[in-house]
PDB file of C-alpha atoms in Angstrom:
ATOM      1  CA  MET A 274     -44.152 -19.265  -6.388  1.00  0.00           C
ATOM      2  CA  LYS A 275     -40.889 -20.543  -7.931  1.00  0.00           C
ATOM      3  CA  LYS A 276     -40.083 -17.064  -9.330  1.00  0.00           C
ATOM      4  CA  LYS A 277     -40.566 -15.522  -5.901  1.00  0.00           C
ATOM      5  CA  LYS A 278     -38.297 -18.127  -4.287  1.00  0.00           C
ATOM      6  CA  LEU A 279     -35.621 -17.642  -6.980  1.00  0.00           C
ATOM      7  CA  GLY A 280     -35.804 -13.860  -6.505  1.00  0.00           C
ATOM      8  CA  MET A 281     -35.391 -14.273  -2.754  1.00  0.00           C
ATOM      9  CA  ILE A 282     -32.351 -16.526  -3.255  1.00  0.00           C
ATOM     10  CA  LEU A 283     -30.753 -14.007  -5.656  1.00  0.00           C
ATOM     11  CA  VAL A 284     -31.343 -11.074  -3.293  1.00  0.00           C
ATOM     12  CA  THR A 285     -29.970 -13.053  -0.333  1.00  0.00           C
ATOM     13  CA  GLY A 286     -26.908 -14.080  -2.347  1.00  0.00           C
ATOM     14  CA  ALA A 287     -26.253 -10.491  -3.420  1.00  0.00           C
ATOM     15  CA  MET A 288     -26.517  -9.300   0.191  1.00  0.00           C
ATOM     16  CA  ILE A 289     -24.027 -11.956   1.338  1.00  0.00           C
ATOM     17  CA  VAL A 290     -21.536 -10.872  -1.353  1.00  0.00           C
ATOM     18  CA  ILE A 291     -21.910  -7.186  -0.398  1.00  0.00           C
ATOM     19  CA  ILE A 292     -21.466  -7.896   3.312  1.00  0.00           C
ATOM     20  CA  ALA A 293     -18.437 -10.154   2.703  1.00  0.00           C
ATOM     21  CA  ASN A 294     -16.829  -7.449   0.545  1.00  0.00           C
ATOM     22  CA  THR A 295     -17.480  -4.802   3.191  1.00  0.00           C
ATOM     23  CA  ILE A 296     -15.939  -6.956   5.919  1.00  0.00           C
ATOM     24  CA  ASN A 297     -12.868  -8.105   3.962  1.00  0.00           C
ATOM     25  CA  TYR A 298     -12.134  -5.377   1.410  1.00  0.00           C
ATOM     26  CA  LYS A 299     -11.692  -1.620   1.171  1.00  0.00           C
ATOM     27  CA  MET A 300     -12.038   0.510  -1.943  1.00  0.00           C
ATOM     28  CA  CYS A 301      -9.200   3.049  -2.228  1.00  0.00           C
ATOM     29  CA  ILE A 302      -8.725   5.816  -4.783  1.00  0.00           C
ATOM     30  CA  VAL A 303      -5.242   6.765  -5.974  1.00  0.00           C
ATOM     31  CA  HIS A 304      -4.601  10.521  -5.691  1.00  0.00           C
ATOM     32  CA  GLY A 305      -1.597  12.002  -7.472  1.00  0.00           C
ATOM     33  CA  VAL A 306       1.336  10.656  -9.458  1.00  0.00           C
ATOM     34  CA  SER A 307       3.495   9.019  -6.781  1.00  0.00           C
ATOM     35  CA  MET A 308       2.699   5.471  -7.946  1.00  0.00           C
ATOM     36  CA  LYS A 309       3.144   6.042 -11.696  1.00  0.00           C
ATOM     37  CA  PRO A 310       3.563   4.138 -13.936  1.00  0.00           C
ATOM     38  CA  THR A 311       2.029   1.263 -11.933  1.00  0.00           C
ATOM     39  CA  LEU A 312      -1.047   3.193 -10.789  1.00  0.00           C
ATOM     40  CA  GLN A 313      -2.578   6.340 -12.238  1.00  0.00           C
ATOM     41  CA  ASP A 314      -4.305   9.285 -10.562  1.00  0.00           C
ATOM     42  CA  GLY A 315      -7.956   8.307 -10.111  1.00  0.00           C
ATOM     43  CA  ASP A 316      -7.435   4.528 -10.220  1.00  0.00           C
ATOM     44  CA  ILE A 317      -9.779   2.689  -7.866  1.00  0.00           C
ATOM     45  CA  LEU A 318      -8.290  -0.290  -6.021  1.00  0.00           C
ATOM     46  CA  ARG A 319     -10.137  -3.123  -4.292  1.00  0.00           C
ATOM     47  CA  MET A 320      -7.712  -3.944  -1.483  1.00  0.00           C
ATOM     48  CA  LYS A 321      -7.825  -6.540   1.286  1.00  0.00           C
ATOM     49  CA  LYS A 322      -8.288  -5.090   4.738  1.00  0.00           C
ATOM     50  CA  TYR A 323      -5.027  -5.362   6.681  1.00  0.00           C
ATOM     51  CA  LYS A 324      -5.067  -7.929   9.466  1.00  0.00           C
ATOM     52  CA  GLY A 325      -1.383  -8.086  10.363  1.00  0.00           C
ATOM     53  CA  THR A 326       0.298  -9.739   7.385  1.00  0.00           C
ATOM     54  CA  ILE A 327       2.015  -8.065   4.451  1.00  0.00           C
ATOM     55  CA  GLU A 328       4.842  -8.988   2.111  1.00  0.00           C
ATOM     56  CA  HIS A 329       7.728  -7.003   0.683  1.00  0.00           C
ATOM     57  CA  ASN A 330       6.531  -5.234  -2.478  1.00  0.00           C
ATOM     58  CA  ASP A 331       2.828  -5.182  -1.496  1.00  0.00           C
ATOM     59  CA  VAL A 332       1.019  -1.930  -2.194  1.00  0.00           C
ATOM     60  CA  VAL A 333      -0.601  -0.572   0.964  1.00  0.00           C
ATOM     61  CA  ALA A 334      -3.098   2.104   1.885  1.00  0.00           C
ATOM     62  CA  ILE A 335      -1.901   3.925   4.993  1.00  0.00           C
ATOM     63  CA  ALA A 336      -3.909   6.317   7.115  1.00  0.00           C
ATOM     64  CA  ALA A 337      -2.213   9.712   7.182  1.00  0.00           C
ATOM     65  CA  LYS A 338      -3.400  13.030   8.569  1.00  0.00           C
ATOM     66  CA  ASN A 339      -3.487  15.878   6.101  1.00  0.00           C
ATOM     67  CA  THR A 340      -3.466  19.593   6.861  1.00  0.00           C
ATOM     68  CA  LYS A 341      -7.270  19.760   7.240  1.00  0.00           C
ATOM     69  CA  SER A 342      -7.123  17.137  10.025  1.00  0.00           C
ATOM     70  CA  ASP A 343      -9.257  14.630   8.178  1.00  0.00           C
ATOM     71  CA  ILE A 344      -7.933  11.220   7.205  1.00  0.00           C
ATOM     72  CA  GLN A 345      -6.434  10.651   3.788  1.00  0.00           C
ATOM     73  CA  TYR A 346      -4.781   7.487   2.520  1.00  0.00           C
ATOM     74  CA  LEU A 347      -1.255   7.217   1.165  1.00  0.00           C
ATOM     75  CA  ILE A 348      -0.957   4.479  -1.451  1.00  0.00           C
ATOM     76  CA  LYS A 349       2.658   3.238  -1.421  1.00  0.00           C
ATOM     77  CA  ARG A 350       4.768   0.115  -1.947  1.00  0.00           C
ATOM     78  CA  VAL A 351       6.284  -1.746   1.037  1.00  0.00           C
ATOM     79  CA  ILE A 352      10.067  -1.687   0.697  1.00  0.00           C
ATOM     80  CA  ALA A 353      11.021  -2.899   4.186  1.00  0.00           C
ATOM     81  CA  TYR A 354       9.333  -3.740   7.462  1.00  0.00           C
ATOM     82  CA  GLU A 355      10.262  -4.345  11.075  1.00  0.00           C
ATOM     83  CA  GLY A 356      13.606  -6.023  11.547  1.00  0.00           C
ATOM     84  CA  ASP A 357      14.832  -5.394   7.989  1.00  0.00           C
ATOM     85  CA  GLN A 358      18.135  -3.626   7.362  1.00  0.00           C
ATOM     86  CA  LEU A 359      17.618  -0.846   4.789  1.00  0.00           C
ATOM     87  CA  ASP A 360      20.453   0.840   2.899  1.00  0.00           C
ATOM     88  CA  ILE A 361      19.888   3.524   0.255  1.00  0.00           C
ATOM     89  CA  LYS A 362      22.800   5.178  -1.528  1.00  0.00           C
ATOM     90  CA  ASN A 363      23.904   6.024  -5.067  1.00  0.00           C
ATOM     91  CA  GLY A 364      20.402   5.275  -6.414  1.00  0.00           C
ATOM     92  CA  VAL A 365      20.395   1.710  -5.083  1.00  0.00           C
ATOM     93  CA  VAL A 366      17.958   0.444  -2.446  1.00  0.00           C
ATOM     94  CA  ARG A 367      19.046  -2.679  -0.582  1.00  0.00           C
ATOM     95  CA  VAL A 368      17.008  -4.602   1.962  1.00  0.00           C
ATOM     96  CA  ASN A 369      18.942  -7.171   3.972  1.00  0.00           C
ATOM     97  CA  ASP A 370      21.824  -6.810   1.461  1.00  0.00           C
ATOM     98  CA  LYS A 371      19.551  -7.628  -1.510  1.00  0.00           C
ATOM     99  CA  VAL A 372      19.087  -4.990  -4.236  1.00  0.00           C
ATOM    100  CA  VAL A 373      15.349  -4.258  -4.512  1.00  0.00           C
ATOM    101  CA  VAL A 374      15.362  -0.985  -6.493  1.00  0.00           C
ATOM    102  CA  GLN A 375      17.828   0.871  -8.699  1.00  0.00           C
ATOM    103  CA  SER A 376      17.068   4.316 -10.100  1.00  0.00           C
ATOM    104  CA  ALA A 377      18.975   7.526 -10.778  1.00  0.00           C
ATOM    105  CA  ASP A 378      15.872   9.306  -9.402  1.00  0.00           C
ATOM    106  CA  ILE A 379      16.678   8.079  -5.878  1.00  0.00           C
ATOM    107  CA  THR A 380      19.075  10.627  -4.413  1.00  0.00           C
ATOM    108  CA  GLN A 381      18.729  10.017  -0.675  1.00  0.00           C
ATOM    109  CA  LYS A 382      21.277   8.311   1.519  1.00  0.00           C
ATOM    110  CA  ILE A 383      19.653   6.262   4.296  1.00  0.00           C
ATOM    111  CA  ASN A 384      20.952   3.424   6.456  1.00  0.00           C
ATOM    112  CA  LEU A 385      18.720   2.050   9.188  1.00  0.00           C
ATOM    113  CA  LYS A 386      17.218  -1.015  10.783  1.00  0.00           C
ATOM    114  CA  ILE A 387      13.437  -0.785  10.567  1.00  0.00           C
ATOM    115  CA  PRO A 388      12.106  -0.519  14.146  1.00  0.00           C
ATOM    116  CA  LYS A 389       9.516  -2.871  15.616  1.00  0.00           C
ATOM    117  CA  GLY A 390       5.991  -1.967  14.542  1.00  0.00           C
ATOM    118  CA  LYS A 391       7.186   0.153  11.602  1.00  0.00           C
ATOM    119  CA  VAL A 392       7.272  -0.065   7.810  1.00  0.00           C
ATOM    120  CA  PHE A 393       9.292   1.782   5.151  1.00  0.00           C
ATOM    121  CA  VAL A 394       7.291   2.620   2.025  1.00  0.00           C
ATOM    122  CA  MET A 395       8.023   4.297  -1.296  1.00  0.00           C
ATOM    123  CA  GLY A 396       6.001   5.332  -4.319  1.00  0.00           C
ATOM    124  CA  ASP A 397       6.947   3.800  -7.675  1.00  0.00           C
ATOM    125  CA  ASN A 398       7.540   7.291  -9.109  1.00  0.00           C
ATOM    126  CA  TYR A 399      10.814   7.773  -7.215  1.00  0.00           C
ATOM    127  CA  ARG A 400      11.274  11.384  -8.305  1.00  0.00           C
ATOM    128  CA  ARG A 401       7.781  12.574  -7.366  1.00  0.00           C
ATOM    129  CA  SER A 402       6.720  10.585  -4.319  1.00  0.00           C
ATOM    130  CA  TYR A 403       6.245  11.815  -0.772  1.00  0.00           C
ATOM    131  CA  ASP A 404       7.087   8.699   1.220  1.00  0.00           C
ATOM    132  CA  SER A 405       9.262   7.212   3.979  1.00  0.00           C
ATOM    133  CA  ARG A 406      12.347   8.851   2.454  1.00  0.00           C
ATOM    134  CA  ASP A 407      10.771  12.166   3.494  1.00  0.00           C
ATOM    135  CA  ILE A 408       8.723  11.318   6.583  1.00  0.00           C
ATOM    136  CA  GLY A 409      10.487   8.241   7.948  1.00  0.00           C
ATOM    137  CA  CYS A 410       9.051   4.879   8.851  1.00  0.00           C
ATOM    138  CA  LEU A 411       5.298   4.606   9.324  1.00  0.00           C
ATOM    139  CA  ASN A 412       3.374   2.577  11.883  1.00  0.00           C
ATOM    140  CA  LEU A 413       2.203  -0.878  10.822  1.00  0.00           C
ATOM    141  CA  LYS A 414      -1.001  -0.182  12.761  1.00  0.00           C
ATOM    142  CA  ASP A 415      -1.770   2.667  10.339  1.00  0.00           C
ATOM    143  CA  ILE A 416      -2.016   0.276   7.382  1.00  0.00           C
ATOM    144  CA  ILE A 417      -5.652   0.040   6.361  1.00  0.00           C
ATOM    145  CA  ALA A 418      -5.452  -2.316   3.366  1.00  0.00           C
ATOM    146  CA  TYR A 419      -3.005  -4.055   1.027  1.00  0.00           C
ATOM    147  CA  LYS A 420      -2.777  -5.633  -2.408  1.00  0.00           C
ATOM    148  CA  SER A 421      -0.107  -7.454  -4.388  1.00  0.00           C
ATOM    149  CA  ILE A 422       0.508  -5.337  -7.503  1.00  0.00           C
ATOM    150  CA  PRO A 423       3.558  -5.965  -9.705  1.00  0.00           C
ATOM    151  CA  LYS A 424       5.549  -2.943 -10.898  1.00  0.00           C
ATOM    152  CA  LYS A 425       5.100  -1.906 -14.516  1.00  0.00           C
TER     153      LYS A 425
END
């Protein structure tokens, strides 16, 4: 009888953990090289589901339509969000007058205030990332999940 009760407790505990993970977390797979060297193609991330709060430098999964009209996720780093002043020139990225990135691989020139409800994201592989420098600011509501991951 004790073995049966212990088994029931273990099964119930496992179910609670699985349900809690499903409610609070999302598993995301990195596709491509845009986040190298921090993340590699094929890396699997356990990310918190987005509920309205992110920080500068968080890595986010953003819903994006691809050419086949199914949903694919972009995994990128948050550089600036609504209300921030962004300035990119001469390989230097400044947010609110603070230098956040410097790289000779950043060739764009951008100066803008991030609009309400928007976020500016970039991949860590500045030369080979399709990100807000190409497609502009993305909607905060399109963020699916986030995770704090330091740059390598």
